[in-house]
Amino acid sequence: MPIENDGVMIILSSPSGAGKTTLVSLLSKLDNFEISVSHTTRKPRAKEIPDKDYYFIEENEFERLIKNQEFLEYAKVFNNFYGTTRTPVINNLNKGKNVLFDIDWQGADQIKNKKLDYKLITFFILPPSKEVLFKRLSSRDMKDKLIAEERMKQFGRDLLHWINYDYVVINDNLDSCYSKIKCLIDAEVNSGSKDYDKDFVRKHVEKLSS
Ligand code: ADP
Ligand code: 5GP
């Protein structure tokens, strides 16, 4: 059973480019919220700051962390390794801080299956349409159209995982999407009523799959 003063774990996953990193960054500005900074073997993007956006490490260092069982979860995504180290997460939760995770469905599954003694809320973020997603991916990875195309190819497979999350939220207007997530977190933490329409979500997923 979660202890009342402990922090809450909040996972945001999505098909690449739907906006979860942007949303996690906005949510982290709330009082008492911290981002879990992941380790990755991917190379930094132009605007990324080492040790803030990710701990960028070599594959042999990643393997050492696996061997030492330092990861709470880890996965291979788009040919690179990504993982969350356990100690900083547990320390923050024990201090009562809410921890935000920007991780894929494999990592979300691993954390769910661990059944830790902390409250867990999981969100899956979707784009309003495939066209908008492609635009977002292309503007983010401007130098490399191939990256956007590769990630679009993965979209249909990533989409299938929506069903395993507590909430699916559509990131059309950024402010509305942020407010929706914030309200759902508040409602979960304070056992309030939730404004959530699963039928609407299901129809949106059907539209994105067609
Ligand atoms: P993800 O972490 O899911 O891969 P990002 O947060 O990196 O996605 O967002 C992809 C791109 O889309 C970024 O350039 C970001 O600024 C932009 N973006 C995110 N949300 C919105 C939104 N609601 N409207 C317009 N652009 C957005
Ligand atoms: P990107 O390369 O765009 O930053 O991230 C690619 C994917 O890896 C995204 O779906 C992101 O959520 C996921 N990711 C980032 N960090 C982690 C992590 O620590 N663990 C897992 N499982 N996935 C991660």
Tab-separated table of C-alpha atoms and ligand atoms in Angstrom, residues 14-22 102 136 139-140 171-174, ligand 1:
chain	number	residue	atom	x	y	z
A	14	SER	CA	3.311	8.125	-26.653
A	15	PRO	CA	4.185	7.422	-30.231
A	16	SER	CA	7.284	9.506	-30.981
A	17	GLY	CA	6.519	13.172	-31.668
A	18	ALA	CA	3.090	13.312	-29.976
A	19	GLY	CA	4.465	15.736	-27.389
A	20	LYS	CA	5.171	13.851	-24.169
A	21	THR	CA	8.604	15.456	-23.594
A	22	THR	CA	7.048	18.916	-23.973
A	102	ASP	CA	8.964	10.146	-20.172
A	136	ARG	CA	5.829	17.851	-35.546
A	139	SER	CA	10.087	20.262	-37.494
A	140	ARG	CA	11.843	18.693	-34.493
A	171	ASN	CA	-2.371	16.652	-27.572
A	172	ASP	CA	-3.987	19.061	-30.018
A	173	ASN	CA	-3.811	22.364	-28.187
A	174	LEU	CA	-0.858	22.158	-25.780
B	1	ADP	P1	7.765	13.327	-27.958
B	1	ADP	O1	8.512	13.544	-26.673
B	1	ADP	O2	6.427	12.700	-27.729
B	1	ADP	O3	8.563	12.590	-28.993
B	1	ADP	P2	8.040	16.234	-28.291
B	1	ADP	O4	7.580	16.743	-26.952
B	1	ADP	O5	9.509	16.251	-28.575
B	1	ADP	O6	7.437	14.771	-28.587
B	1	ADP	O7	7.238	17.076	-29.392
B	1	ADP	C1	7.504	16.923	-30.793
B	1	ADP	C2	7.484	18.315	-31.445
B	1	ADP	O8	6.158	18.817	-31.437
B	1	ADP	C3	8.336	19.355	-30.717
B	1	ADP	O9	8.970	20.165	-31.671
B	1	ADP	C4	7.317	20.121	-29.873
B	1	ADP	O10	7.728	21.459	-29.651
B	1	ADP	C5	6.074	20.084	-30.763
B	1	ADP	N1	4.798	20.067	-30.011
B	1	ADP	C6	4.465	19.364	-28.905
B	1	ADP	N2	3.186	19.566	-28.540
B	1	ADP	C7	2.653	20.425	-29.451
B	1	ADP	C8	1.357	21.028	-29.629
B	1	ADP	N3	0.330	20.778	-28.830
B	1	ADP	N4	1.191	21.853	-30.681
B	1	ADP	C9	2.217	22.092	-31.539
B	1	ADP	N5	3.467	21.590	-31.433
B	1	ADP	C10	3.695	20.736	-30.399
